Short mmCIF file of C-alpha atoms and ligand atoms in Angstrom, two decimals:
data_model
loop_
_atom_site.label_atom_id
_atom_site.label_comp_id
_atom_site.label_asym_id
_atom_site.label_seq_id
_atom_site.Cartn_x
_atom_site.Cartn_y
_atom_site.Cartn_z
CA MET A 1 -213.55 78.85 -98.31
CA ILE A 2 -214.92 80.04 -94.93
CA LYS A 3 -214.78 77.23 -92.26
CA ALA A 4 -216.66 77.63 -89.19
CA ILE A 5 -216.52 76.34 -86.28
CA TYR A 6 -219.57 74.90 -84.19
CA PRO A 7 -218.67 74.39 -80.63
CA GLY A 8 -220.92 72.89 -77.36
CA THR A 9 -221.36 70.38 -74.79
CA PHE A 10 -224.04 68.58 -76.89
CA ASP A 11 -225.14 66.86 -73.90
CA PRO A 12 -227.41 65.37 -76.10
CA ILE A 13 -227.47 66.98 -79.65
CA THR A 14 -231.37 68.60 -80.03
CA MET A 15 -233.25 69.91 -82.78
CA GLY A 16 -232.17 73.51 -81.96
CA HIS A 17 -228.75 72.55 -82.16
CA LEU A 18 -229.29 70.82 -86.04
CA ASP A 19 -231.44 73.79 -86.62
CA ILE A 20 -228.42 75.65 -86.28
CA ILE A 21 -226.21 73.54 -88.15
CA GLU A 22 -228.53 73.46 -91.14
CA ARG A 23 -228.65 77.38 -91.26
CA SER A 24 -224.84 77.27 -91.07
CA CYS A 25 -224.45 75.41 -93.87
CA LYS A 26 -225.99 77.38 -96.12
CA LEU A 27 -223.23 80.43 -95.14
CA PHE A 28 -220.02 78.69 -94.33
CA GLU A 29 -218.66 75.58 -96.87
CA LYS A 30 -217.07 74.01 -93.90
CA ILE A 31 -218.93 73.55 -90.65
CA TYR A 32 -217.11 72.08 -87.62
CA VAL A 33 -219.34 71.16 -84.89
CA THR A 34 -216.96 70.40 -82.09
CA VAL A 35 -217.83 69.07 -78.92
CA ALA A 36 -216.04 70.95 -75.98
CA VAL A 37 -214.51 68.82 -73.46
CA ASN A 38 -214.90 70.09 -69.91
CA GLN A 39 -213.34 68.61 -67.07
CA ILE A 40 -215.36 70.38 -64.49
CA LYS A 41 -218.74 70.06 -66.10
CA SER A 42 -220.49 66.35 -65.86
CA THR A 43 -222.36 65.13 -68.74
CA VAL A 44 -224.96 62.40 -68.71
CA PHE A 45 -223.77 61.37 -72.53
CA THR A 46 -219.55 60.14 -72.80
CA LEU A 47 -217.83 61.99 -75.09
CA ASP A 48 -218.17 59.29 -77.29
CA GLU A 49 -221.39 58.81 -77.25
CA ARG A 50 -221.86 62.56 -78.21
CA LEU A 51 -219.75 62.27 -81.05
CA ASP A 52 -221.61 58.98 -82.30
CA MET A 53 -225.39 61.37 -81.64
CA ILE A 54 -223.89 64.38 -83.65
CA ARG A 55 -222.01 62.00 -86.17
CA LYS A 56 -225.50 59.85 -86.89
CA SER A 57 -228.04 63.51 -86.81
CA THR A 58 -225.70 65.25 -89.19
CA GLU A 59 -224.65 62.38 -91.43
CA ALA A 60 -226.80 63.61 -94.35
CA LEU A 61 -224.67 67.24 -94.06
CA SER A 62 -221.55 66.81 -96.28
CA GLN A 63 -220.02 70.18 -95.03
CA VAL A 64 -219.83 68.80 -91.58
CA GLU A 65 -217.49 67.09 -89.67
CA VAL A 66 -218.14 66.36 -86.22
CA THR A 67 -214.86 66.83 -83.78
CA TYR A 68 -213.43 67.37 -80.14
CA THR A 69 -211.37 69.53 -78.30
CA SER A 70 -210.18 69.58 -74.90
CA GLY A 71 -208.61 73.15 -75.29
CA LEU A 72 -209.35 76.81 -75.79
CA ILE A 73 -211.68 76.90 -78.60
CA VAL A 74 -209.93 79.45 -80.39
CA ASP A 75 -207.14 77.77 -80.46
CA TYR A 76 -208.62 74.84 -82.30
CA ALA A 77 -210.13 76.86 -84.64
CA LYS A 78 -206.76 78.18 -85.77
CA LYS A 79 -205.35 74.80 -85.89
CA LYS A 80 -208.32 73.82 -88.19
CA GLY A 81 -208.19 76.88 -90.34
CA ALA A 82 -211.92 78.40 -89.41
CA THR A 83 -212.14 81.90 -89.17
CA VAL A 84 -215.91 82.00 -87.68
CA LEU A 85 -217.29 81.09 -84.36
CA ILE A 86 -220.98 79.88 -84.39
CA ARG A 87 -223.47 80.36 -81.21
CA GLY A 88 -226.96 79.59 -81.25
CA LEU A 89 -229.41 82.87 -80.10
CA ARG A 90 -232.27 81.99 -78.05
CA PHE A 91 -233.58 84.63 -76.17
CA VAL A 92 -232.53 87.65 -74.32
CA SER A 93 -230.65 85.99 -71.49
CA ASP A 94 -228.57 84.00 -73.71
CA PHE A 95 -227.32 87.28 -74.77
CA GLU A 96 -225.44 88.32 -71.81
CA ILE A 97 -223.22 84.96 -71.31
CA GLU A 98 -222.25 84.53 -75.42
CA PHE A 99 -221.80 88.15 -75.51
CA GLN A 100 -218.96 87.66 -72.72
CA MET A 101 -217.95 84.83 -73.87
CA SER A 102 -217.30 86.18 -77.55
CA TRP A 103 -215.51 89.56 -75.92
CA MET A 104 -213.42 86.94 -74.66
CA ASN A 105 -212.76 85.02 -77.60
CA ARG A 106 -212.27 88.32 -79.38
CA HIS A 107 -209.29 89.21 -77.19
CA LEU A 108 -207.67 85.74 -77.61
CA ASN A 109 -208.29 85.81 -80.70
CA GLU A 110 -208.22 89.05 -83.17
CA GLU A 111 -208.68 87.34 -86.49
CA ILE A 112 -212.03 84.74 -85.50
CA ILE A 113 -215.45 86.40 -85.76
CA THR A 114 -218.37 85.22 -83.91
CA VAL A 115 -221.66 84.80 -85.67
CA PHE A 116 -224.96 84.18 -83.97
CA VAL A 117 -227.64 82.57 -85.53
CA MET A 118 -231.16 82.15 -84.51
CA PRO A 119 -233.10 79.30 -84.61
CA HIS A 120 -236.65 78.33 -85.40
CA GLY A 121 -238.91 80.09 -83.05
CA ARG A 122 -239.70 76.38 -82.33
CA TYR A 123 -237.12 75.50 -80.92
CA THR A 124 -236.53 78.91 -78.70
CA HIS A 125 -237.29 76.89 -75.60
CA LEU A 126 -235.52 73.93 -76.34
CA ASN A 127 -231.79 73.07 -74.26
CA SER A 128 -230.39 70.14 -73.61
CA THR A 129 -230.88 70.10 -69.68
CA VAL A 130 -234.48 70.17 -70.35
CA ILE A 131 -234.45 67.39 -72.67
CA ARG A 132 -232.55 65.13 -69.99
CA GLU A 133 -235.05 66.24 -67.40
CA VAL A 134 -238.36 65.23 -69.20
CA ALA A 135 -236.45 62.19 -70.62
CA GLN A 136 -235.58 60.78 -67.31
CA LEU A 137 -239.34 61.23 -66.06
CA GLY A 138 -240.77 59.42 -69.28
CA GLY A 139 -242.27 62.06 -71.17
CA ASP A 140 -242.41 62.74 -74.66
CA ILE A 141 -239.64 64.68 -76.19
CA GLU A 142 -239.93 62.89 -79.82
CA LYS A 143 -240.25 66.37 -81.66
CA PHE A 144 -237.37 68.20 -80.24
CA VAL A 145 -234.09 65.46 -80.53
CA PRO A 146 -232.96 63.36 -83.84
CA PRO A 147 -234.29 59.98 -84.14
CA ILE A 148 -231.07 58.32 -82.78
CA VAL A 149 -230.82 60.68 -79.81
CA LEU A 150 -234.70 59.11 -78.49
CA VAL A 151 -233.15 55.98 -79.07
CA LYS A 152 -230.21 56.75 -76.74
CA LEU A 153 -232.39 58.58 -74.56
CA LYS A 154 -234.73 55.75 -73.82
CA GLU A 155 -231.62 53.30 -73.64
CA LYS A 156 -229.86 55.55 -70.64
CA PHE A 157 -233.00 56.19 -68.66
CA GLN A 158 -235.42 53.30 -69.08
CA ASN A 159 -233.17 50.55 -67.76
P1 LIG B 201 -227.18 74.03 -74.10
O1 LIG B 201 -226.95 75.72 -73.97
O2 LIG B 201 -228.26 73.11 -74.47
O3 LIG B 201 -226.25 73.23 -73.39
P2 LIG B 201 -224.53 73.60 -75.50
O4 LIG B 201 -223.32 74.44 -74.97
O5 LIG B 201 -224.85 72.15 -76.23
O6 LIG B 201 -225.88 73.78 -75.22
O7 LIG B 201 -224.50 74.74 -76.61
C1 LIG B 201 -223.89 75.29 -77.49
C2 LIG B 201 -224.38 76.21 -78.75
O8 LIG B 201 -226.16 75.81 -79.08
C3 LIG B 201 -224.75 77.28 -78.08
O9 LIG B 201 -224.57 78.58 -78.56
C4 LIG B 201 -225.89 77.02 -77.64
O10 LIG B 201 -226.97 78.66 -77.11
C5 LIG B 201 -226.71 76.91 -78.77
N1 LIG B 201 -228.04 76.12 -78.45
C6 LIG B 201 -228.54 75.04 -77.80
N2 LIG B 201 -229.88 74.98 -77.88
C7 LIG B 201 -230.28 75.65 -78.68
C8 LIG B 201 -231.51 75.74 -79.44
N3 LIG B 201 -232.71 74.94 -78.80
N4 LIG B 201 -231.31 76.61 -80.55
C9 LIG B 201 -230.51 77.20 -80.80
N5 LIG B 201 -229.15 77.33 -80.53
C10 LIG B 201 -229.25 76.31 -79.63
#
């Protein structure tokens, strides 16, 4: 049984993330969707809010377990018995930073293999930042986020 870890900030989870999770479910038996807690990076949603939105968006996927870690991803992966680290690749500009990160992760733990998954073209230009910015200005982002995220964004920005 191959276990994989899909780490990210997920502030908030988008349909792009969900696309990667669904594709990964076809490849691996178990997926840990793991919120990487970063003390430096400030987020709009709290850790609990992000975990709750991911859990609700992935509840139909029995292989998925939603967790978090504040340590090194490779250490957390080892603790969970995961040997694959999943990352999404959208465009060429993602490549450089992702390549560097996977190089460093390989240095930290040779046993963990990074696998890049490409989302559907409709999500190529999507990221959490653009979602937060447009939602804050009251723009229509319904197609790009799971229903629970739409509700939470409205609560956050329209009061
Ligand atoms: P973001 O890049 O939106 O801040 P995260 O830090 O949560 O997202 O990213 C976690 C992983 O998900 C990264 O590998 C990132 O490249 C990937 N990802 C984010 N948005 C998308 C998308 N629209 N399509 C595919 N992968 C994505």
